[in-house]
Coordinates of C-alpha atoms and ligand atoms in Angstrom, one line a residue:
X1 CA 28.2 4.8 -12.8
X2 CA 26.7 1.4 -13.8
X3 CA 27.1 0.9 -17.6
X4 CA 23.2 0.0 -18.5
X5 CA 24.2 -1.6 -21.4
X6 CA 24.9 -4.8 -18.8
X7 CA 21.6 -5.3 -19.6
X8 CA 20.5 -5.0 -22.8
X9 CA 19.7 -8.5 -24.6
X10 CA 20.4 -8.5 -28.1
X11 CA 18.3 -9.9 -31.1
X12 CA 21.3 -12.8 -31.3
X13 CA 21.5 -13.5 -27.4
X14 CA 17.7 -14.2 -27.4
X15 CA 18.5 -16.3 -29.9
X16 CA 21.3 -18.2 -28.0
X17 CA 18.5 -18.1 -25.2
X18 CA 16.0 -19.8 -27.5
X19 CA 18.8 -22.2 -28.6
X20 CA 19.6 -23.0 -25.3
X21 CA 15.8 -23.1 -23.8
X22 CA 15.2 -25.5 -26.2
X23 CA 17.8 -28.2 -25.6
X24 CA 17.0 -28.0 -21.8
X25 CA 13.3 -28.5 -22.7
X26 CA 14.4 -31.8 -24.6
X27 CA 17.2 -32.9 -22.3
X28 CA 13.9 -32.4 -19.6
X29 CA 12.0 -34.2 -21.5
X30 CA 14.4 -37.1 -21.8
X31 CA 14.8 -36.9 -17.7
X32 CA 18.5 -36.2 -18.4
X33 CA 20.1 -33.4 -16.1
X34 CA 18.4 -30.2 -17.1
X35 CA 17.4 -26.8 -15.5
X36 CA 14.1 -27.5 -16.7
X37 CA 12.4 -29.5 -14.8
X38 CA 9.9 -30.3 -17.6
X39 CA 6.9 -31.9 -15.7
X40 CA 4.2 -33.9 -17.0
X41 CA 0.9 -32.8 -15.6
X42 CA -1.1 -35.5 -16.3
X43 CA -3.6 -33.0 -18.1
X44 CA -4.4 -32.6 -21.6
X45 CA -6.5 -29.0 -23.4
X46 CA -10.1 -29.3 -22.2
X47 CA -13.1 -29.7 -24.9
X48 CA -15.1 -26.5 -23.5
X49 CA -17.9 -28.9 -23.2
X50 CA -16.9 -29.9 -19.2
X51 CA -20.0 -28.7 -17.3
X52 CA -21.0 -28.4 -13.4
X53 CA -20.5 -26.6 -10.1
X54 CA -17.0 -26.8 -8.4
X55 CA -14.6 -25.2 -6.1
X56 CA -11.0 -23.9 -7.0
X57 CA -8.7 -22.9 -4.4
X58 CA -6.0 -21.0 -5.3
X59 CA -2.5 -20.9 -3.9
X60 CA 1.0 -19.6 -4.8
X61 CA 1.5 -16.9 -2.8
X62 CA 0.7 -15.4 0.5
X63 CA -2.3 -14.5 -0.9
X64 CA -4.9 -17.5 -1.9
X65 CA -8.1 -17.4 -3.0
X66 CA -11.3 -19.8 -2.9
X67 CA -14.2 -19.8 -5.3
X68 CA -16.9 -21.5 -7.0
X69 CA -17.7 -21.4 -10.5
X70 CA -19.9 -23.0 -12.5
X71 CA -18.7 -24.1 -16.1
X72 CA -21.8 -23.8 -18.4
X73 CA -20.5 -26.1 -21.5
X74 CA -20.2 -24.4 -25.1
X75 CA -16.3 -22.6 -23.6
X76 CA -19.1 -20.7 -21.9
X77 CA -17.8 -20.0 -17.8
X78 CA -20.4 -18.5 -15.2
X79 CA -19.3 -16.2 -12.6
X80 CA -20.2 -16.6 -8.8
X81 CA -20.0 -14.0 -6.5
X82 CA -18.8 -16.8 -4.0
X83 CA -15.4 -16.0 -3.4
X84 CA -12.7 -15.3 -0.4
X85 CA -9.5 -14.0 -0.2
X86 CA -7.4 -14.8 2.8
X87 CA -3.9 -14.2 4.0
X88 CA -1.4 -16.6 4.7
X89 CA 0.2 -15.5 8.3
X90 CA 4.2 -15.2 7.7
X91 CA 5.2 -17.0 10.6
X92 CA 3.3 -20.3 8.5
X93 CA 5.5 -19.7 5.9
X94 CA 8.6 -20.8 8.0
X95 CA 6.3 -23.2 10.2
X96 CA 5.3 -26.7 9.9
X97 CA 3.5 -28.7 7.1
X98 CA 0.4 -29.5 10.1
X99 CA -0.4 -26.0 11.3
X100 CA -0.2 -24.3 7.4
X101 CA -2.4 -27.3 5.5
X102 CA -4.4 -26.8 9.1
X103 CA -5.0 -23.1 7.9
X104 CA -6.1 -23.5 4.5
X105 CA -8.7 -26.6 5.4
X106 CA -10.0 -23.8 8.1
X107 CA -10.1 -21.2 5.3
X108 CA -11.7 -23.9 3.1
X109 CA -14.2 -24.6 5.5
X110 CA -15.2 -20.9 6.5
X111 CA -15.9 -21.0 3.1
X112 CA -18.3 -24.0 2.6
X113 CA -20.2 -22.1 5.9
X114 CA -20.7 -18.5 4.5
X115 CA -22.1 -20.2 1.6
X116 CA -24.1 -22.5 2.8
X117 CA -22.0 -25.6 1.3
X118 CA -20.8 -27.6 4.1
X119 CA -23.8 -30.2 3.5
X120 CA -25.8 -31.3 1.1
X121 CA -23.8 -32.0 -2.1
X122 CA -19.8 -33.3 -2.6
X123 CA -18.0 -30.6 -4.4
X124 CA -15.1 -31.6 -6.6
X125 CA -12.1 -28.9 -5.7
X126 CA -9.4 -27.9 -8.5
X127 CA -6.2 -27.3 -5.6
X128 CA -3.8 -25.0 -7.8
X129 CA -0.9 -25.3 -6.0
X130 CA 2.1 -23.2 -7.5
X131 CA 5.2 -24.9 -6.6
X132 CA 7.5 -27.0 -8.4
X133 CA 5.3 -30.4 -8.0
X134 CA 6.2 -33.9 -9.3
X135 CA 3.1 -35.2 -10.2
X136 CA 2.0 -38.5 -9.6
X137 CA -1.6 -38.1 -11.0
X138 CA -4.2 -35.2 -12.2
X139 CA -4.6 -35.3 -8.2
X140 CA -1.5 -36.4 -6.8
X141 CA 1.6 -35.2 -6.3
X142 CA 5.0 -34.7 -4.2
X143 CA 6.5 -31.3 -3.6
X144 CA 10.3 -31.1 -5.3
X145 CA 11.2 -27.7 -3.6
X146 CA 9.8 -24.7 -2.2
X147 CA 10.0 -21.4 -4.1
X148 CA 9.0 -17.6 -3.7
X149 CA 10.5 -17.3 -0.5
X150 CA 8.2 -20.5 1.1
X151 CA 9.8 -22.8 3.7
X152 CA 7.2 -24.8 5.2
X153 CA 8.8 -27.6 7.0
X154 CA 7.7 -31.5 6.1
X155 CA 6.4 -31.3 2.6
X156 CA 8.8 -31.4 0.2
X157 CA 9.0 -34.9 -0.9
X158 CA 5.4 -35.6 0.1
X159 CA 1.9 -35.9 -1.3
X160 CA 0.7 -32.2 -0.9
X161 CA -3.5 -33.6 -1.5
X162 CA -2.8 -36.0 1.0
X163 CA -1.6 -33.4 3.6
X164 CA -4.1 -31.2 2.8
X165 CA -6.6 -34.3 3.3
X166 CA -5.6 -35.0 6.4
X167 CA -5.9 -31.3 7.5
X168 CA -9.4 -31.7 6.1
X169 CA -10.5 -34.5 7.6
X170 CA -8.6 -33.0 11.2
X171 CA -11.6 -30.1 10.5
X172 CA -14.6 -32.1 9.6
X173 CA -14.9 -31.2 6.0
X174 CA -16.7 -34.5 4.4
X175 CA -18.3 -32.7 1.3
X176 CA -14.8 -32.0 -0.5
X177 CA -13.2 -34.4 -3.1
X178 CA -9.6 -32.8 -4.2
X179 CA -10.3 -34.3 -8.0
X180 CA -7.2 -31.8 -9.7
X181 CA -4.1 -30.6 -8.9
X182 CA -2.3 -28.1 -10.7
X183 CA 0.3 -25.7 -11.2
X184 CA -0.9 -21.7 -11.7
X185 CA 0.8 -21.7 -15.1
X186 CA -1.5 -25.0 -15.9
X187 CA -4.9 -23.7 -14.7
X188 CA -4.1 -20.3 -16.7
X189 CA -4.0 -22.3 -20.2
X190 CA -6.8 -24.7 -19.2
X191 CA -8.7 -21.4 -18.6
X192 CA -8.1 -19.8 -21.5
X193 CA -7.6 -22.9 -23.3
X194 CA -11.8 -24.0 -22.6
X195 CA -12.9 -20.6 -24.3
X196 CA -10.1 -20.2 -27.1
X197 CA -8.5 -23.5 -29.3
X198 CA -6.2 -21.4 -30.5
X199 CA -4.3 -21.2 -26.9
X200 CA -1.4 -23.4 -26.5
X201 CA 0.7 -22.0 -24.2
X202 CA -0.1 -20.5 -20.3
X203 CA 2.5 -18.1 -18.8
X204 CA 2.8 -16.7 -15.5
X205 CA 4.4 -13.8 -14.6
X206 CA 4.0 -12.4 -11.1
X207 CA 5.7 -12.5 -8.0
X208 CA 6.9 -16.4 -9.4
X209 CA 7.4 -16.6 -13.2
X210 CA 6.6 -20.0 -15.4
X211 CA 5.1 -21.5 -18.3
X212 CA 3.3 -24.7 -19.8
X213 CA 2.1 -26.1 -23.1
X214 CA 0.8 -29.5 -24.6
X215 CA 3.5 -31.6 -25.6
X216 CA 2.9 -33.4 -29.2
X217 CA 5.1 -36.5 -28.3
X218 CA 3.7 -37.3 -24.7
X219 CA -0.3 -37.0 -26.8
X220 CA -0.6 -33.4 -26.1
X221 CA -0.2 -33.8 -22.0
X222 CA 0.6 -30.4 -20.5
X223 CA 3.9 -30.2 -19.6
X224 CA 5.1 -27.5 -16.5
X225 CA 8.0 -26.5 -17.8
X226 CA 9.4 -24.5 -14.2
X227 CA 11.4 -22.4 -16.4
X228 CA 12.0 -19.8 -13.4
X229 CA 14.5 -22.5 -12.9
X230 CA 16.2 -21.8 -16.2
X231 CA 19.8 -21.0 -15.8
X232 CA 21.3 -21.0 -19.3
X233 CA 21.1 -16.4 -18.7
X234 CA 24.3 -14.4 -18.9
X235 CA 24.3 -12.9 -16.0
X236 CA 25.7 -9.7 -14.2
X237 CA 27.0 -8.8 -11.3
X238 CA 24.1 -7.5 -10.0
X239 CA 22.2 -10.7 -10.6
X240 CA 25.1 -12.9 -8.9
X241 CA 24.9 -10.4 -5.5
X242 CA 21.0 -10.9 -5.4
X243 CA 21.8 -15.2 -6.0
X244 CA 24.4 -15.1 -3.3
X245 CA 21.9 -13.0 -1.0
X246 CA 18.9 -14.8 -1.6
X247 CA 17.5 -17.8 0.4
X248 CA 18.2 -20.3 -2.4
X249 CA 21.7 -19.7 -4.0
X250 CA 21.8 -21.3 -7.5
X251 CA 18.3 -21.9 -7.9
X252 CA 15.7 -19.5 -10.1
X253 CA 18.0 -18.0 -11.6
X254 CA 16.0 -16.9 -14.9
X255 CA 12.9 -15.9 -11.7
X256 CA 15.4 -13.4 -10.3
X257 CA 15.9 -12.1 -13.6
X258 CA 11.9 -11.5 -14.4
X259 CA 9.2 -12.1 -11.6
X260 CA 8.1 -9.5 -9.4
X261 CA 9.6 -10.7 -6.4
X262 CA 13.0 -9.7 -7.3
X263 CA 13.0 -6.9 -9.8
X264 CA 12.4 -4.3 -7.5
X265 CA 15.4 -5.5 -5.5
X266 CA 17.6 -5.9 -8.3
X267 CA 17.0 -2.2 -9.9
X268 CA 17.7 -1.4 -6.0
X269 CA 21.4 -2.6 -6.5
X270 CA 22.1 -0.6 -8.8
X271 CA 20.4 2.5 -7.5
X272 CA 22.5 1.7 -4.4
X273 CA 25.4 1.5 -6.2
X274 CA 24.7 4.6 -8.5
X275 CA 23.3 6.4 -6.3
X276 CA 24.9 5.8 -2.4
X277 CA 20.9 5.6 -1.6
X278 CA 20.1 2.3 -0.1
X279 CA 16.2 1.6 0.3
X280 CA 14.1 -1.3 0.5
X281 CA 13.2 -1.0 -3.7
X282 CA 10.0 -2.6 -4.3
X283 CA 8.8 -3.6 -7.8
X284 CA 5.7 -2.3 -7.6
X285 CA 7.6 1.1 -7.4
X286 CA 9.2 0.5 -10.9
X287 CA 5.6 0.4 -12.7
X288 CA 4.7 3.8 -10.9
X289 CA 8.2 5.2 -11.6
X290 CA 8.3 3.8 -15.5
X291 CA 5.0 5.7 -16.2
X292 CA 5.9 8.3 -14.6
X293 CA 6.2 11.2 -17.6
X294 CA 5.7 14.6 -16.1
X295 CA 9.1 17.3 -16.7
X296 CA 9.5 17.1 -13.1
X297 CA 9.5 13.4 -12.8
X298 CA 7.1 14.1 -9.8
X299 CA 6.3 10.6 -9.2
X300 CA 9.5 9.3 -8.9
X301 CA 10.1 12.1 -6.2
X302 CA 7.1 10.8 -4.4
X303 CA 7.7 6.9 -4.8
X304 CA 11.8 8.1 -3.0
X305 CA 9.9 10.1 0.0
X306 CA 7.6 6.9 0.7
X307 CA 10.9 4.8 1.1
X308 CA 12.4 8.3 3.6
X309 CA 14.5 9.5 0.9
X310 CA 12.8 13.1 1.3
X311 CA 14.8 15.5 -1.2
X312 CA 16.2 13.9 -4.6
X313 CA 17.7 15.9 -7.1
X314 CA 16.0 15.9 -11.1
X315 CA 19.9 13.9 -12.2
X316 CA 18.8 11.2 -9.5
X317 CA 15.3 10.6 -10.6
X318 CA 15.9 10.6 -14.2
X319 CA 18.5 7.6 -13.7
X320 CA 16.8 5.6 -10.9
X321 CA 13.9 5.6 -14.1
X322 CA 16.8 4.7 -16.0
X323 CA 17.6 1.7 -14.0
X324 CA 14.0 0.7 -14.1
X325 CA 13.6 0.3 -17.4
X326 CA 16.9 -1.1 -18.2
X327 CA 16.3 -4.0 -15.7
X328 CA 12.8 -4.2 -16.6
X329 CA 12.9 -4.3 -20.4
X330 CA 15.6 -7.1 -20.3
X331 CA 13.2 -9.6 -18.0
X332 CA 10.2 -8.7 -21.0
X333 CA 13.0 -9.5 -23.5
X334 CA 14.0 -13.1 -21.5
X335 CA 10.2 -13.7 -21.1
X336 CA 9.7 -13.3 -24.9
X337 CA 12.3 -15.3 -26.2
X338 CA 11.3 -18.5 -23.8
X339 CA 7.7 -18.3 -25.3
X340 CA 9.0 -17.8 -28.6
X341 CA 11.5 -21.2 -27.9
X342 CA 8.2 -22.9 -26.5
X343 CA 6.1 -22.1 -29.8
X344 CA 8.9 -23.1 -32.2
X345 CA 9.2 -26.3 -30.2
X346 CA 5.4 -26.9 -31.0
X347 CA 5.7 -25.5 -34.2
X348 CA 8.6 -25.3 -36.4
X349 CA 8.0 -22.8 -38.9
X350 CA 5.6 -20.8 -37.3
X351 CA 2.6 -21.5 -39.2
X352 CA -0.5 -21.6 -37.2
X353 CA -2.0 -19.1 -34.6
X354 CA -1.0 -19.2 -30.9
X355 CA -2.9 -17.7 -28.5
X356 CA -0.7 -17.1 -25.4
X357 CA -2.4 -16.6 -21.9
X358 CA -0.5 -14.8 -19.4
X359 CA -1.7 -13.9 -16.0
X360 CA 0.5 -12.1 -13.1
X361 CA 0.8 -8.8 -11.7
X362 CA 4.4 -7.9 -13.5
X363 CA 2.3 -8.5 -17.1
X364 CA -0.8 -6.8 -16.0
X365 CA 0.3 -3.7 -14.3
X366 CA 4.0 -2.7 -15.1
X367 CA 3.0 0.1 -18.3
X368 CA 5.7 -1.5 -21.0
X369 CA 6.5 -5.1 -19.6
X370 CA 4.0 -6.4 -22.2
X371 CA 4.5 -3.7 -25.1
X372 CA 8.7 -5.0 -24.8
X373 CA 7.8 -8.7 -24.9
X374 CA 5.7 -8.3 -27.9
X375 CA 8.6 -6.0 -29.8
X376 CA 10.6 -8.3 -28.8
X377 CA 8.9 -11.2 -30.7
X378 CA 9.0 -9.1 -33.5
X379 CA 12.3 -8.8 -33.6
X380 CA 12.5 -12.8 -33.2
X381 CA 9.7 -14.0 -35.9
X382 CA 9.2 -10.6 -37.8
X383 CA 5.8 -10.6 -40.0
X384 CA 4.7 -13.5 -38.8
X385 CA 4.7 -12.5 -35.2
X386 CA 1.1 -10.9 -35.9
X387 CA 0.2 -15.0 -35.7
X388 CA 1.4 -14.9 -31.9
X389 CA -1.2 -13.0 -29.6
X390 CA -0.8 -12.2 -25.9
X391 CA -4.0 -12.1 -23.6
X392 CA -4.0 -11.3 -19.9
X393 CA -6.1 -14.4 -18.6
X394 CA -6.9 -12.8 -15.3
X395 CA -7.7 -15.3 -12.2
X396 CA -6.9 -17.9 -14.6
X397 CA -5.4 -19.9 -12.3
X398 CA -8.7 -21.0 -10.4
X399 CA -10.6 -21.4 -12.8
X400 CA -8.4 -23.6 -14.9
X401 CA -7.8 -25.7 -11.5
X402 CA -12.0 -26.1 -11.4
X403 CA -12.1 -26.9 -15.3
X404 CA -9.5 -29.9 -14.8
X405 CA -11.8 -30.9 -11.8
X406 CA -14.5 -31.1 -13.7
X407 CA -12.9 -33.5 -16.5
X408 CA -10.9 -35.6 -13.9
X409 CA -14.5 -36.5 -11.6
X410 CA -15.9 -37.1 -15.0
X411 CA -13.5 -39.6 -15.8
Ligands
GLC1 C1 7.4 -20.3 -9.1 C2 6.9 -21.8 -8.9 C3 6.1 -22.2 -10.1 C4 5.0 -21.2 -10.4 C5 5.5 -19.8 -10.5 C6 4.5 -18.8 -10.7 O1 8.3 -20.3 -10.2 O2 8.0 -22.6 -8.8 O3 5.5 -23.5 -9.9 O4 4.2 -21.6 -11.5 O5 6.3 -19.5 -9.4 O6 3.6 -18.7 -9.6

């Protein structure tokens, strides 16, 4: 039987982990050799005064979203019932750079025709794109590596606006100026940022996990910090055998440790070694089994038939819930003790509010995910942590992305 104490994270190791978080933010910074890959953005906190119609498209996962919203000045942000959702097919994912910018200008542009927007008026886009990008400007910007399980062939190292220019131009869409691009984690704190001074720092965690905050020294440019890349962790063994397994060996390491798009496989190494059951564990099964309080643990039962694991005995479902939580309370603890190394990089002695906005379906719908991260920053900063608030900033992303258009085509 695994010993769960292999992951428990200790008031002193998230302090080592802040320690260490914070000299790979500075050696980032100084573009020495660093985990962090410490981006500049090439965006600064809006004014909440940024007003207009625009489009954001929305992209980090195989899910992406297109909408326009209409910023109404005063932090004040109208809603629009224009909106799609789409799909990215999986065999894009693997393909080449052509046919998947080729989708999303198609996707763009069944867009601008169900709403009537294809003529008329140029609409400044906000393109979050959720990758690690090296940006060249607020709408510019080369590709460093793929993440989240994408492989599209012919873009890393290049201008992603450009390709997806071309692709637009390939389809006939002349009404759309690409005026921003930006990371989720950027859009998020823009978002929240236009409504709320107080927010400094924007956090995603989801399937990808990653944060951002103004940086005093560069005159309060956001900088994407990628710390999914973060690999300063101890690790166990079960985090090495999902590393070795995984598509990128060496890479992510902290995102394999959090994000929703490994959790659920690592608790499922240690069921499978617990237990000699060996099913495909998604995360989304850990929020159901985590809330799961009836005697019988009647959920858990149910979450085990759906993967064909028809009869379970009461010993097995209490440790697979067990397992969960172990694995799931150590990636809120890692999550809270980068934020609280990001706010005591911005400010020392904790002494001003910070409002931080999180958006991502691990934060939103796992039941204690959020409840550990903020005990956990009361362990860290103790009183004082009532001066640190967490909001969900739901859809963040987009809007954020159409909030820097807006102050970009105004420049
Ligand atoms: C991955 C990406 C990063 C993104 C995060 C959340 O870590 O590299 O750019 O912000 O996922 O979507």
């Amino acid at each position: 039987m695994t010993d769960l104490s292999l992951f428990e994270l200790h008031l002193n190791e998230t302090r080592d982990i802040i320690k260490a978080f914070q000299l790979e933010m500075d050696r980032g910074l100084a573009l020495k050799k660093s985990s962090l890959k410490m981006i500049p953005t090439y965006v600064t906190m809006p004014t909440g005064a940024e007003k207009g119609r625009f489009i954001a498209l929305d992209l980090g996962g195989t899910n992406f979203r297109i909408l326009e919203l209409s910023l109404k000045g005063g932090g004040r942000i109208g809603t629009s019932s224009n909106t799609m959702k789409f799909v990215l097919p999986q065999a894009l994912l693997t393909g080449d750079a052509k046919s998947f910018f080729d989708f999303i200008a198609g996707c763009l542009k069944k867009f601008l025709q169900k709403y009537k927007l294809e003529s008329g008026k140029d609409f400044n886009l906000g393109f979050t794109f959720s990758f690690p990008v090296k940006q060249t400007g607020v709408n510019s910007g080369r590709l460093v590596c793929w993440t989240k399980g994408f492989n599209v062939r012919g873009v890393v190292g290049n201008d992603v606006v450009s390709l997806f220019n071309e692709a637009l131009q390939r389809k006939n869409v002349d009404n759309v100026i690409i005026s921003a691009l930006a990371n989720d984690t950027v859009g998020t704190l823009v978002a929240k940022g236009y409504e709320n001074s107080d927010c400094d720092i924007g956090v995603i965690l989801g399937t990808g996990t990653n944060a951002c905050y103004p940086e005093e020294k560069l005159d309060g440019m956001i900088i994407n910090t990628e710390w999914g890349n973060f690999n300063k962790l101890k690790t166990s063994l079960y985090d090495r055998e999902l590393d070795k397994n995984s598509d990128r060996p060496g890479q992510q390491i902290l995102e394999k440790m959090v994000s929703g798009m490994y959790l659920g496989s690592l608790a499922g190494l240690v069921i499978k070694k617990d237990l000699k059951i060996n099913i495909e564990f998604k995360t989304e099964y850990m929020s159901v089994i985590e809330a799961d309080r009836s005697a019988g643990l009647s959920k858990v039962a149910s979450v085990l038939r759906k993967t064909g694991i028809a009869k379970s005995t009461i010993v097995e479902r209490r440790r697979i819930k067990k397992i969960c939580e172990a694995v799931s309370r150590r990636g809120a603890r890692i999550s809270a003790s980068c934020i609280a190394a990001i706010i005591k990089k911005m400010d020392k002695r904790l002494s001003r509010r910070h409002v931080v906005a999180i958006d991502g379906s691990v934060y939103e719908k796992h039941p204690t995910f959020a409840k550990n991260m903020k005990s956990c920053l009361r362990e860290i900063f103790g009183s004082r942590s009532s001066l640190i608030r967490m909001v969900l900033a739901k859809d963040g992303s987009g809007k954020g992305a159409a909030i820097i258009a807006a102050v970009a085509s105004r420049k």
